[in-house]
Short mmCIF file of N, CA and C and ligand atoms in Angstrom, two decimals:
data_model
loop_
_atom_site.label_atom_id
_atom_site.label_comp_id
_atom_site.label_asym_id
_atom_site.label_seq_id
_atom_site.Cartn_x
_atom_site.Cartn_y
_atom_site.Cartn_z
N MET J 1 -167.68 192.79 -237.23
CA MET J 1 -166.60 191.80 -237.20
C MET J 1 -165.48 192.27 -236.28
N ARG J 2 -165.77 193.19 -235.40
CA ARG J 2 -164.70 193.64 -234.50
C ARG J 2 -164.57 192.73 -233.30
N HIS J 3 -163.35 192.46 -232.96
CA HIS J 3 -163.11 191.63 -231.79
C HIS J 3 -163.00 192.52 -230.55
N PRO J 4 -163.54 192.08 -229.46
CA PRO J 4 -163.34 192.85 -228.22
C PRO J 4 -161.88 192.82 -227.82
N ALA J 5 -161.47 193.83 -227.12
CA ALA J 5 -160.07 193.89 -226.68
C ALA J 5 -159.82 192.80 -225.65
N SER J 6 -159.12 191.78 -226.07
CA SER J 6 -158.89 190.66 -225.19
C SER J 6 -157.58 190.78 -224.43
N GLN J 7 -156.76 191.75 -224.81
CA GLN J 7 -155.48 191.89 -224.14
C GLN J 7 -155.29 193.34 -223.70
N PRO J 8 -155.93 193.73 -222.63
CA PRO J 8 -155.83 195.12 -222.18
C PRO J 8 -154.50 195.41 -221.50
N MET J 9 -153.43 195.36 -222.30
CA MET J 9 -152.11 195.60 -221.71
C MET J 9 -151.84 197.09 -221.64
N LYS J 10 -151.64 197.57 -220.43
CA LYS J 10 -151.37 198.99 -220.27
C LYS J 10 -149.89 199.26 -220.09
N ILE J 11 -149.15 198.23 -219.78
CA ILE J 11 -147.70 198.40 -219.71
C ILE J 11 -147.08 197.41 -220.67
N THR J 12 -145.92 197.77 -221.14
CA THR J 12 -145.20 196.87 -222.02
C THR J 12 -144.10 196.18 -221.22
N LEU J 13 -144.23 194.87 -221.12
CA LEU J 13 -143.19 194.12 -220.44
C LEU J 13 -141.96 194.03 -221.33
N THR J 14 -140.83 194.24 -220.72
CA THR J 14 -139.58 194.10 -221.46
C THR J 14 -138.82 192.88 -220.95
N LEU J 15 -137.76 192.60 -221.64
CA LEU J 15 -136.93 191.45 -221.24
C LEU J 15 -136.47 191.59 -219.79
N ALA J 16 -136.21 192.82 -219.37
CA ALA J 16 -135.75 193.04 -218.00
C ALA J 16 -136.80 192.64 -216.97
N HIS J 17 -138.07 192.65 -217.37
CA HIS J 17 -139.15 192.30 -216.45
C HIS J 17 -139.31 190.80 -216.26
N TYR J 18 -138.71 190.03 -217.14
CA TYR J 18 -138.96 188.59 -217.09
C TYR J 18 -138.56 188.04 -215.73
N PRO J 19 -139.45 187.26 -215.08
CA PRO J 19 -139.26 186.90 -213.68
C PRO J 19 -138.31 185.74 -213.43
N ALA J 20 -137.61 185.27 -214.44
CA ALA J 20 -136.73 184.12 -214.22
C ALA J 20 -135.45 184.30 -215.02
N ASP J 21 -134.46 183.50 -214.68
CA ASP J 21 -133.18 183.59 -215.37
C ASP J 21 -133.22 182.91 -216.74
N MET J 22 -134.18 182.02 -216.90
CA MET J 22 -134.34 181.36 -218.17
C MET J 22 -135.72 181.66 -218.72
N LEU J 23 -135.78 182.04 -219.98
CA LEU J 23 -137.08 182.29 -220.60
C LEU J 23 -137.62 180.99 -221.19
N TRP J 24 -138.84 180.72 -220.87
CA TRP J 24 -139.50 179.57 -221.44
C TRP J 24 -140.43 180.07 -222.54
N ILE J 25 -140.18 179.62 -223.76
CA ILE J 25 -141.02 180.03 -224.89
C ILE J 25 -141.66 178.78 -225.49
N GLU J 26 -142.89 178.92 -225.86
CA GLU J 26 -143.65 177.77 -226.33
C GLU J 26 -144.57 178.21 -227.46
N CYS J 27 -144.71 177.39 -228.47
CA CYS J 27 -145.59 177.74 -229.58
C CYS J 27 -146.54 176.58 -229.85
N ASN J 28 -147.81 176.86 -229.70
CA ASN J 28 -148.81 175.82 -229.96
C ASN J 28 -148.92 175.52 -231.44
N LYS J 29 -148.60 176.49 -232.26
CA LYS J 29 -148.80 176.31 -233.70
C LYS J 29 -147.75 175.39 -234.29
N CYS J 30 -146.48 175.64 -233.95
CA CYS J 30 -145.44 174.79 -234.53
C CYS J 30 -144.97 173.72 -233.54
N GLY J 31 -145.56 173.73 -232.34
CA GLY J 31 -145.30 172.65 -231.41
C GLY J 31 -143.93 172.67 -230.78
N ARG J 32 -143.25 173.81 -230.84
CA ARG J 32 -141.91 173.88 -230.26
C ARG J 32 -141.94 174.57 -228.92
N SER J 33 -141.01 174.18 -228.09
CA SER J 33 -140.83 174.91 -226.84
C SER J 33 -139.36 174.84 -226.49
N GLY J 34 -138.94 175.79 -225.66
CA GLY J 34 -137.54 175.78 -225.29
C GLY J 34 -137.26 176.81 -224.22
N ARG J 35 -136.11 176.65 -223.61
CA ARG J 35 -135.68 177.61 -222.60
C ARG J 35 -134.47 178.36 -223.11
N LEU J 36 -134.46 179.65 -222.84
CA LEU J 36 -133.40 180.51 -223.35
C LEU J 36 -132.79 181.28 -222.20
N ASN J 37 -131.48 181.45 -222.27
CA ASN J 37 -130.76 182.14 -221.22
C ASN J 37 -131.04 183.64 -221.27
N LYS J 38 -131.61 184.16 -220.18
CA LYS J 38 -132.00 185.57 -220.17
C LYS J 38 -130.81 186.50 -220.33
N ALA J 39 -129.72 186.20 -219.64
CA ALA J 39 -128.54 187.07 -219.72
C ALA J 39 -128.01 187.12 -221.15
N ARG J 40 -128.05 186.00 -221.83
CA ARG J 40 -127.56 185.98 -223.20
C ARG J 40 -128.49 186.76 -224.12
N LEU J 41 -129.79 186.65 -223.87
CA LEU J 41 -130.74 187.40 -224.68
C LEU J 41 -130.58 188.90 -224.47
N ILE J 42 -130.30 189.29 -223.21
CA ILE J 42 -130.06 190.71 -222.93
C ILE J 42 -128.82 191.19 -223.68
N ALA J 43 -127.80 190.35 -223.71
CA ALA J 43 -126.58 190.72 -224.43
C ALA J 43 -126.85 190.87 -225.92
N GLU J 44 -127.77 190.05 -226.43
CA GLU J 44 -128.03 190.07 -227.87
C GLU J 44 -129.05 191.13 -228.27
N HIS J 45 -130.08 191.31 -227.44
CA HIS J 45 -131.19 192.16 -227.84
C HIS J 45 -131.33 193.41 -226.98
N GLY J 46 -130.69 193.43 -225.82
CA GLY J 46 -130.84 194.55 -224.91
C GLY J 46 -131.97 194.27 -223.92
N ALA J 47 -131.80 194.76 -222.69
CA ALA J 47 -132.78 194.49 -221.64
C ALA J 47 -134.10 195.21 -221.88
N ASP J 48 -134.08 196.24 -222.72
CA ASP J 48 -135.27 197.05 -222.92
C ASP J 48 -136.14 196.59 -224.09
N ILE J 49 -135.78 195.50 -224.73
CA ILE J 49 -136.61 195.04 -225.83
C ILE J 49 -137.95 194.56 -225.28
N PRO J 50 -139.05 195.05 -225.83
CA PRO J 50 -140.36 194.58 -225.36
C PRO J 50 -140.50 193.08 -225.62
N LEU J 51 -141.10 192.39 -224.67
CA LEU J 51 -141.25 190.94 -224.84
C LEU J 51 -142.04 190.57 -226.10
N PRO J 52 -143.05 191.35 -226.50
CA PRO J 52 -143.70 191.00 -227.77
C PRO J 52 -142.73 191.05 -228.95
N ASP J 53 -141.82 192.02 -228.93
CA ASP J 53 -140.84 192.10 -230.02
C ASP J 53 -139.87 190.93 -229.95
N LEU J 54 -139.47 190.60 -228.73
CA LEU J 54 -138.56 189.47 -228.55
C LEU J 54 -139.23 188.18 -228.99
N ARG J 55 -140.48 188.05 -228.63
CA ARG J 55 -141.24 186.87 -229.01
C ARG J 55 -141.25 186.73 -230.53
N HIS J 56 -141.45 187.87 -231.20
CA HIS J 56 -141.46 187.86 -232.65
C HIS J 56 -140.08 187.47 -233.19
N ALA J 57 -139.03 187.99 -232.54
CA ALA J 57 -137.67 187.69 -233.00
C ALA J 57 -137.34 186.22 -232.82
N LEU J 58 -137.92 185.61 -231.80
CA LEU J 58 -137.60 184.22 -231.48
C LEU J 58 -138.54 183.22 -232.12
N ALA J 59 -139.66 183.71 -232.60
CA ALA J 59 -140.69 182.80 -233.08
C ALA J 59 -140.17 181.92 -234.21
N ALA J 60 -140.19 180.66 -233.97
CA ALA J 60 -139.57 179.72 -234.90
C ALA J 60 -140.28 179.69 -236.25
N CYS J 61 -141.59 179.61 -236.23
CA CYS J 61 -142.28 179.38 -237.50
C CYS J 61 -142.54 180.67 -238.25
N SER J 62 -142.27 181.83 -237.66
CA SER J 62 -142.46 183.07 -238.40
C SER J 62 -141.26 183.38 -239.28
N LYS J 63 -140.19 182.62 -239.14
CA LYS J 63 -139.01 182.87 -239.95
C LYS J 63 -139.10 182.21 -241.31
N ARG J 64 -140.21 181.58 -241.57
CA ARG J 64 -140.35 180.86 -242.83
C ARG J 64 -141.15 181.66 -243.84
N GLY J 65 -141.25 182.96 -243.63
CA GLY J 65 -141.94 183.81 -244.58
C GLY J 65 -143.45 183.70 -244.51
N GLN J 66 -143.96 183.18 -243.40
CA GLN J 66 -145.41 183.02 -243.28
C GLN J 66 -146.00 184.25 -242.61
N MET J 67 -145.89 185.38 -243.27
CA MET J 67 -146.35 186.62 -242.63
C MET J 67 -147.86 186.64 -242.48
N HIS J 68 -148.55 185.88 -243.29
CA HIS J 68 -150.00 185.81 -243.18
C HIS J 68 -150.42 184.80 -242.11
N ASP J 69 -149.47 184.07 -241.60
CA ASP J 69 -149.76 182.97 -240.67
C ASP J 69 -148.72 183.01 -239.55
N PRO J 70 -148.79 184.04 -238.73
CA PRO J 70 -147.69 184.28 -237.80
C PRO J 70 -147.59 183.22 -236.71
N CYS J 71 -146.40 183.14 -236.17
CA CYS J 71 -146.14 182.23 -235.07
C CYS J 71 -146.97 182.64 -233.85
N GLU J 72 -147.37 181.66 -233.07
CA GLU J 72 -148.16 181.94 -231.87
C GLU J 72 -147.37 181.63 -230.61
N ALA J 73 -146.09 181.86 -230.67
CA ALA J 73 -145.25 181.59 -229.52
C ALA J 73 -145.66 182.46 -228.33
N VAL J 74 -145.61 181.88 -227.16
CA VAL J 74 -145.95 182.60 -225.94
C VAL J 74 -144.90 182.31 -224.88
N PHE J 75 -144.92 183.12 -223.84
CA PHE J 75 -144.06 182.89 -222.68
C PHE J 75 -144.94 182.37 -221.54
N PRO J 76 -145.03 181.06 -221.38
CA PRO J 76 -145.96 180.51 -220.36
C PRO J 76 -145.68 181.01 -218.96
N ASP J 77 -144.43 181.28 -218.65
CA ASP J 77 -144.10 181.75 -217.29
C ASP J 77 -144.80 183.08 -217.00
N LEU J 78 -144.96 183.90 -218.01
CA LEU J 78 -145.60 185.20 -217.76
C LEU J 78 -147.07 185.04 -217.50
N VAL J 79 -147.67 184.01 -218.07
CA VAL J 79 -149.08 183.75 -217.79
C VAL J 79 -149.25 183.34 -216.34
N LEU J 80 -148.27 182.60 -215.84
CA LEU J 80 -148.37 182.10 -214.48
C LEU J 80 -147.99 183.15 -213.45
N HIS J 81 -146.99 183.95 -213.79
CA HIS J 81 -146.41 184.82 -212.77
C HIS J 81 -146.55 186.30 -213.07
N GLY J 82 -147.13 186.62 -214.20
CA GLY J 82 -147.23 188.04 -214.58
C GLY J 82 -148.16 188.80 -213.68
N PRO J 83 -148.09 190.11 -213.75
CA PRO J 83 -148.98 190.94 -212.93
C PRO J 83 -150.44 190.71 -213.31
N ALA J 84 -151.30 190.65 -212.30
CA ALA J 84 -152.71 190.34 -212.54
C ALA J 84 -153.45 191.53 -213.10
N LYS J 85 -152.86 192.70 -213.02
CA LYS J 85 -153.55 193.89 -213.53
C LYS J 85 -152.61 194.76 -214.29
ZN1 LIG F 1 -144.41 178.91 -233.90
#
């Protein structure tokens, strides 16, 4: 029942790596999407916060105590513009 490693991330992207001034976050599970000001997020969370941690902090539907059913929010811009390797 083991899943193959589908996300071979060797580096951790942080907020500072985000390629745009506005972060676009989208969640297929709760159907929400939105844009967030990068400078404001840096002021609130620090530029070194890993994007996975930030994603967790921002995930709308994970704040409802659904720890068994976590939010699936993603940053679509990173899929389009992130490093290919
Ligand atoms: Zn969600």
